[in-house]
């Protein structure tokens, strides 16, 4: 959280994060209680620390809805009609755009982060 705040302060930036209310479904076999606790703990704790430190430094923090950030193509903006659900062949680390005109393949985390940043910029301009 300190590095995020330092970077935002250095660049006079807005901090944008996903508004994750519910835990994501885990791919691992664990008890439901444990999955819930683990999924919320890290993000909620990090988000709280970032918010606290950002407020202390006079920085703004915005939350965007998580819908579509991971499967919308950040390159061309294509949104698949049906959300791609994980299958045995689904690769969590890569995002392949199904749009035949674009057909780009990106790191999935980069793609989602770019989409979150774009939503944050739209919120800033509103």
PDB file of C-alpha atoms in Angstrom:
ATOM      1  CA  UNK A   1       0.000   0.000   0.000  1.00  0.00           C
ATOM      2  CA  UNK A   2       2.898   2.358   0.738  1.00  0.00           C
ATOM      3  CA  UNK A   3       4.312   1.955  -2.780  1.00  0.00           C
ATOM      4  CA  UNK A   4       0.897   2.632  -4.335  1.00  0.00           C
ATOM      5  CA  UNK A   5       0.452   5.786  -2.247  1.00  0.00           C
ATOM      6  CA  UNK A   6       3.996   6.978  -2.974  1.00  0.00           C
ATOM      7  CA  UNK A   7       3.500   6.480  -6.715  1.00  0.00           C
ATOM      8  CA  UNK A   8       0.097   8.207  -6.692  1.00  0.00           C
ATOM      9  CA  UNK A   9       1.478  11.105  -4.646  1.00  0.00           C
ATOM     10  CA  UNK A  10       4.514  11.482  -6.926  1.00  0.00           C
ATOM     11  CA  UNK A  11       2.267  11.622 -10.017  1.00  0.00           C
ATOM     12  CA  UNK A  12      -0.640  13.472  -8.366  1.00  0.00           C
ATOM     13  CA  UNK A  13      -2.898  10.586  -9.388  1.00  0.00           C
ATOM     14  CA  UNK A  14      -6.321   9.216  -8.633  1.00  0.00           C
ATOM     15  CA  UNK A  15      -6.315   5.673  -7.224  1.00  0.00           C
ATOM     16  CA  UNK A  16      -8.888   3.380  -8.847  1.00  0.00           C
ATOM     17  CA  UNK A  17      -9.813  -0.104  -7.601  1.00  0.00           C
ATOM     18  CA  UNK A  18     -12.536  -2.626  -8.293  1.00  0.00           C
ATOM     19  CA  UNK A  19     -15.485  -2.575  -5.928  1.00  0.00           C
ATOM     20  CA  UNK A  20     -15.318  -6.225  -4.906  1.00  0.00           C
ATOM     21  CA  UNK A  21     -18.164  -6.932  -2.509  1.00  0.00           C
ATOM     22  CA  UNK A  22     -18.504 -10.673  -2.891  1.00  0.00           C
ATOM     23  CA  UNK A  23     -15.694 -13.199  -3.077  1.00  0.00           C
ATOM     24  CA  UNK A  24     -14.853 -14.650  -6.462  1.00  0.00           C
ATOM     25  CA  UNK A  25     -15.348 -18.341  -6.988  1.00  0.00           C
ATOM     26  CA  UNK A  26     -12.148 -20.170  -6.243  1.00  0.00           C
ATOM     27  CA  UNK A  27     -10.604 -22.735  -8.536  1.00  0.00           C
ATOM     28  CA  UNK A  28      -9.165 -24.579  -5.571  1.00  0.00           C
ATOM     29  CA  UNK A  29     -10.833 -27.153  -3.360  1.00  0.00           C
ATOM     30  CA  UNK A  30     -11.246 -25.535   0.018  1.00  0.00           C
ATOM     31  CA  UNK A  31     -14.088 -25.166   2.449  1.00  0.00           C
ATOM     32  CA  UNK A  32     -16.547 -22.400   1.566  1.00  0.00           C
ATOM     33  CA  UNK A  33     -15.801 -20.549   4.791  1.00  0.00           C
ATOM     34  CA  UNK A  34     -12.062 -20.621   4.122  1.00  0.00           C
ATOM     35  CA  UNK A  35     -12.457 -19.513   0.487  1.00  0.00           C
ATOM     36  CA  UNK A  36     -14.660 -16.624   1.595  1.00  0.00           C
ATOM     37  CA  UNK A  37     -12.275 -15.501   4.314  1.00  0.00           C
ATOM     38  CA  UNK A  38      -9.196 -15.707   2.100  1.00  0.00           C
ATOM     39  CA  UNK A  39     -10.753 -13.955  -0.863  1.00  0.00           C
ATOM     40  CA  UNK A  40     -12.038 -11.021   1.127  1.00  0.00           C
ATOM     41  CA  UNK A  41      -9.161 -10.668   3.551  1.00  0.00           C
ATOM     42  CA  UNK A  42      -6.364  -9.675   1.212  1.00  0.00           C
ATOM     43  CA  UNK A  43      -8.326  -7.276  -0.967  1.00  0.00           C
ATOM     44  CA  UNK A  44     -10.333  -5.660   1.822  1.00  0.00           C
ATOM     45  CA  UNK A  45      -7.266  -5.197   3.989  1.00  0.00           C
ATOM     46  CA  UNK A  46      -5.206  -3.744   1.154  1.00  0.00           C
ATOM     47  CA  UNK A  47      -8.080  -1.484   0.057  1.00  0.00           C
ATOM     48  CA  UNK A  48      -8.576  -0.229   3.623  1.00  0.00           C
ATOM     49  CA  UNK A  49      -4.869   0.508   4.009  1.00  0.00           C
ATOM     50  CA  UNK A  50      -4.765   2.323   0.667  1.00  0.00           C
ATOM     51  CA  UNK A  51      -7.880   4.361   1.531  1.00  0.00           C
ATOM     52  CA  UNK A  52      -6.521   5.326   4.946  1.00  0.00           C
ATOM     53  CA  UNK A  53      -3.127   6.371   3.610  1.00  0.00           C
ATOM     54  CA  UNK A  54      -4.618   8.142   0.581  1.00  0.00           C
ATOM     55  CA  UNK A  55      -6.925  10.191   2.809  1.00  0.00           C
ATOM     56  CA  UNK A  56      -3.966  11.087   5.018  1.00  0.00           C
ATOM     57  CA  UNK A  57      -2.042  12.308   1.932  1.00  0.00           C
ATOM     58  CA  UNK A  58      -5.027  14.088   0.361  1.00  0.00           C
ATOM     59  CA  UNK A  59      -5.388  11.638  -2.542  1.00  0.00           C
ATOM     60  CA  UNK A  60      -8.699  10.444  -3.956  1.00  0.00           C
ATOM     61  CA  UNK A  61      -9.721   6.789  -4.184  1.00  0.00           C
ATOM     62  CA  UNK A  62     -12.506   5.668  -6.523  1.00  0.00           C
ATOM     63  CA  UNK A  63     -14.126   2.263  -6.919  1.00  0.00           C
ATOM     64  CA  UNK A  64     -15.437   0.922 -10.210  1.00  0.00           C
ATOM     65  CA  UNK A  65     -17.807  -2.005 -10.723  1.00  0.00           C
ATOM     66  CA  UNK A  66     -15.902  -5.186 -11.574  1.00  0.00           C
ATOM     67  CA  UNK A  67     -18.340  -6.371 -14.255  1.00  0.00           C
ATOM     68  CA  UNK A  68     -16.553  -6.876 -17.545  1.00  0.00           C
ATOM     69  CA  UNK A  69     -13.084  -5.711 -16.531  1.00  0.00           C
ATOM     70  CA  UNK A  70     -11.455  -9.084 -17.092  1.00  0.00           C
ATOM     71  CA  UNK A  71     -13.117 -10.188 -20.326  1.00  0.00           C
ATOM     72  CA  UNK A  72     -13.621  -6.871 -22.154  1.00  0.00           C
ATOM     73  CA  UNK A  73     -10.812  -6.302 -24.645  1.00  0.00           C
ATOM     74  CA  UNK A  74      -8.810  -3.248 -23.605  1.00  0.00           C
ATOM     75  CA  UNK A  75      -7.402  -2.985 -27.113  1.00  0.00           C
ATOM     76  CA  UNK A  76     -10.608  -2.707 -29.169  1.00  0.00           C
ATOM     77  CA  UNK A  77     -13.332  -2.519 -26.479  1.00  0.00           C
ATOM     78  CA  UNK A  78     -15.077  -5.689 -27.648  1.00  0.00           C
ATOM     79  CA  UNK A  79     -17.390  -7.225 -25.051  1.00  0.00           C
ATOM     80  CA  UNK A  80     -18.380 -10.853 -25.712  1.00  0.00           C
ATOM     81  CA  UNK A  81     -22.138 -11.515 -25.775  1.00  0.00           C
ATOM     82  CA  UNK A  82     -21.680 -14.362 -23.316  1.00  0.00           C
ATOM     83  CA  UNK A  83     -19.199 -14.105 -20.471  1.00  0.00           C
ATOM     84  CA  UNK A  84     -16.431 -16.661 -21.004  1.00  0.00           C
ATOM     85  CA  UNK A  85     -16.683 -19.128 -18.170  1.00  0.00           C
ATOM     86  CA  UNK A  86     -13.630 -21.110 -17.150  1.00  0.00           C
ATOM     87  CA  UNK A  87     -13.208 -24.464 -18.799  1.00  0.00           C
ATOM     88  CA  UNK A  88     -10.371 -26.935 -18.825  1.00  0.00           C
ATOM     89  CA  UNK A  89      -8.823 -25.005 -21.720  1.00  0.00           C
ATOM     90  CA  UNK A  90      -9.388 -21.552 -20.153  1.00  0.00           C
ATOM     91  CA  UNK A  91      -6.111 -19.767 -19.451  1.00  0.00           C
ATOM     92  CA  UNK A  92      -6.313 -17.445 -16.427  1.00  0.00           C
ATOM     93  CA  UNK A  93      -3.100 -15.596 -17.282  1.00  0.00           C
ATOM     94  CA  UNK A  94      -3.951 -14.650 -20.905  1.00  0.00           C
ATOM     95  CA  UNK A  95      -6.908 -12.824 -22.482  1.00  0.00           C
ATOM     96  CA  UNK A  96      -7.580 -13.585 -26.107  1.00  0.00           C
ATOM     97  CA  UNK A  97      -9.977 -11.187 -27.849  1.00  0.00           C
ATOM     98  CA  UNK A  98     -12.683 -13.135 -29.704  1.00  0.00           C
ATOM     99  CA  UNK A  99     -13.215 -10.222 -32.116  1.00  0.00           C
ATOM    100  CA  UNK A 100     -11.885 -11.431 -35.484  1.00  0.00           C
ATOM    101  CA  UNK A 101     -10.804  -7.903 -36.484  1.00  0.00           C
ATOM    102  CA  UNK A 102      -8.744  -7.402 -33.308  1.00  0.00           C
ATOM    103  CA  UNK A 103      -7.609 -10.921 -32.393  1.00  0.00           C
ATOM    104  CA  UNK A 104      -5.123  -9.570 -29.814  1.00  0.00           C
ATOM    105  CA  UNK A 105      -3.769 -11.655 -26.943  1.00  0.00           C
ATOM    106  CA  UNK A 106      -2.847  -9.846 -23.729  1.00  0.00           C
ATOM    107  CA  UNK A 107      -1.827 -10.595 -20.173  1.00  0.00           C
ATOM    108  CA  UNK A 108      -5.157 -10.957 -18.331  1.00  0.00           C
ATOM    109  CA  UNK A 109      -4.088  -8.816 -15.360  1.00  0.00           C
ATOM    110  CA  UNK A 110      -2.834  -6.046 -17.646  1.00  0.00           C
ATOM    111  CA  UNK A 111      -6.096  -6.167 -19.598  1.00  0.00           C
ATOM    112  CA  UNK A 112      -8.235  -5.893 -16.446  1.00  0.00           C
ATOM    113  CA  UNK A 113      -6.035  -3.140 -14.946  1.00  0.00           C
ATOM    114  CA  UNK A 114      -6.259  -1.122 -18.153  1.00  0.00           C
ATOM    115  CA  UNK A 115     -10.054  -1.460 -18.188  1.00  0.00           C
ATOM    116  CA  UNK A 116     -10.253  -0.404 -14.526  1.00  0.00           C
ATOM    117  CA  UNK A 117      -8.067   2.626 -15.263  1.00  0.00           C
ATOM    118  CA  UNK A 118     -10.270   3.597 -18.222  1.00  0.00           C
ATOM    119  CA  UNK A 119     -13.404   3.409 -16.054  1.00  0.00           C
ATOM    120  CA  UNK A 120     -11.639   5.540 -13.447  1.00  0.00           C
ATOM    121  CA  UNK A 121     -10.817   8.186 -16.074  1.00  0.00           C
ATOM    122  CA  UNK A 122     -14.476   8.276 -17.129  1.00  0.00           C
ATOM    123  CA  UNK A 123     -15.494   8.788 -13.477  1.00  0.00           C
ATOM    124  CA  UNK A 124     -12.943  11.597 -13.155  1.00  0.00           C
ATOM    125  CA  UNK A 125     -14.415  13.429 -16.135  1.00  0.00           C
ATOM    126  CA  UNK A 126     -18.018  13.148 -14.861  1.00  0.00           C
TER     127      UNK A 126
END
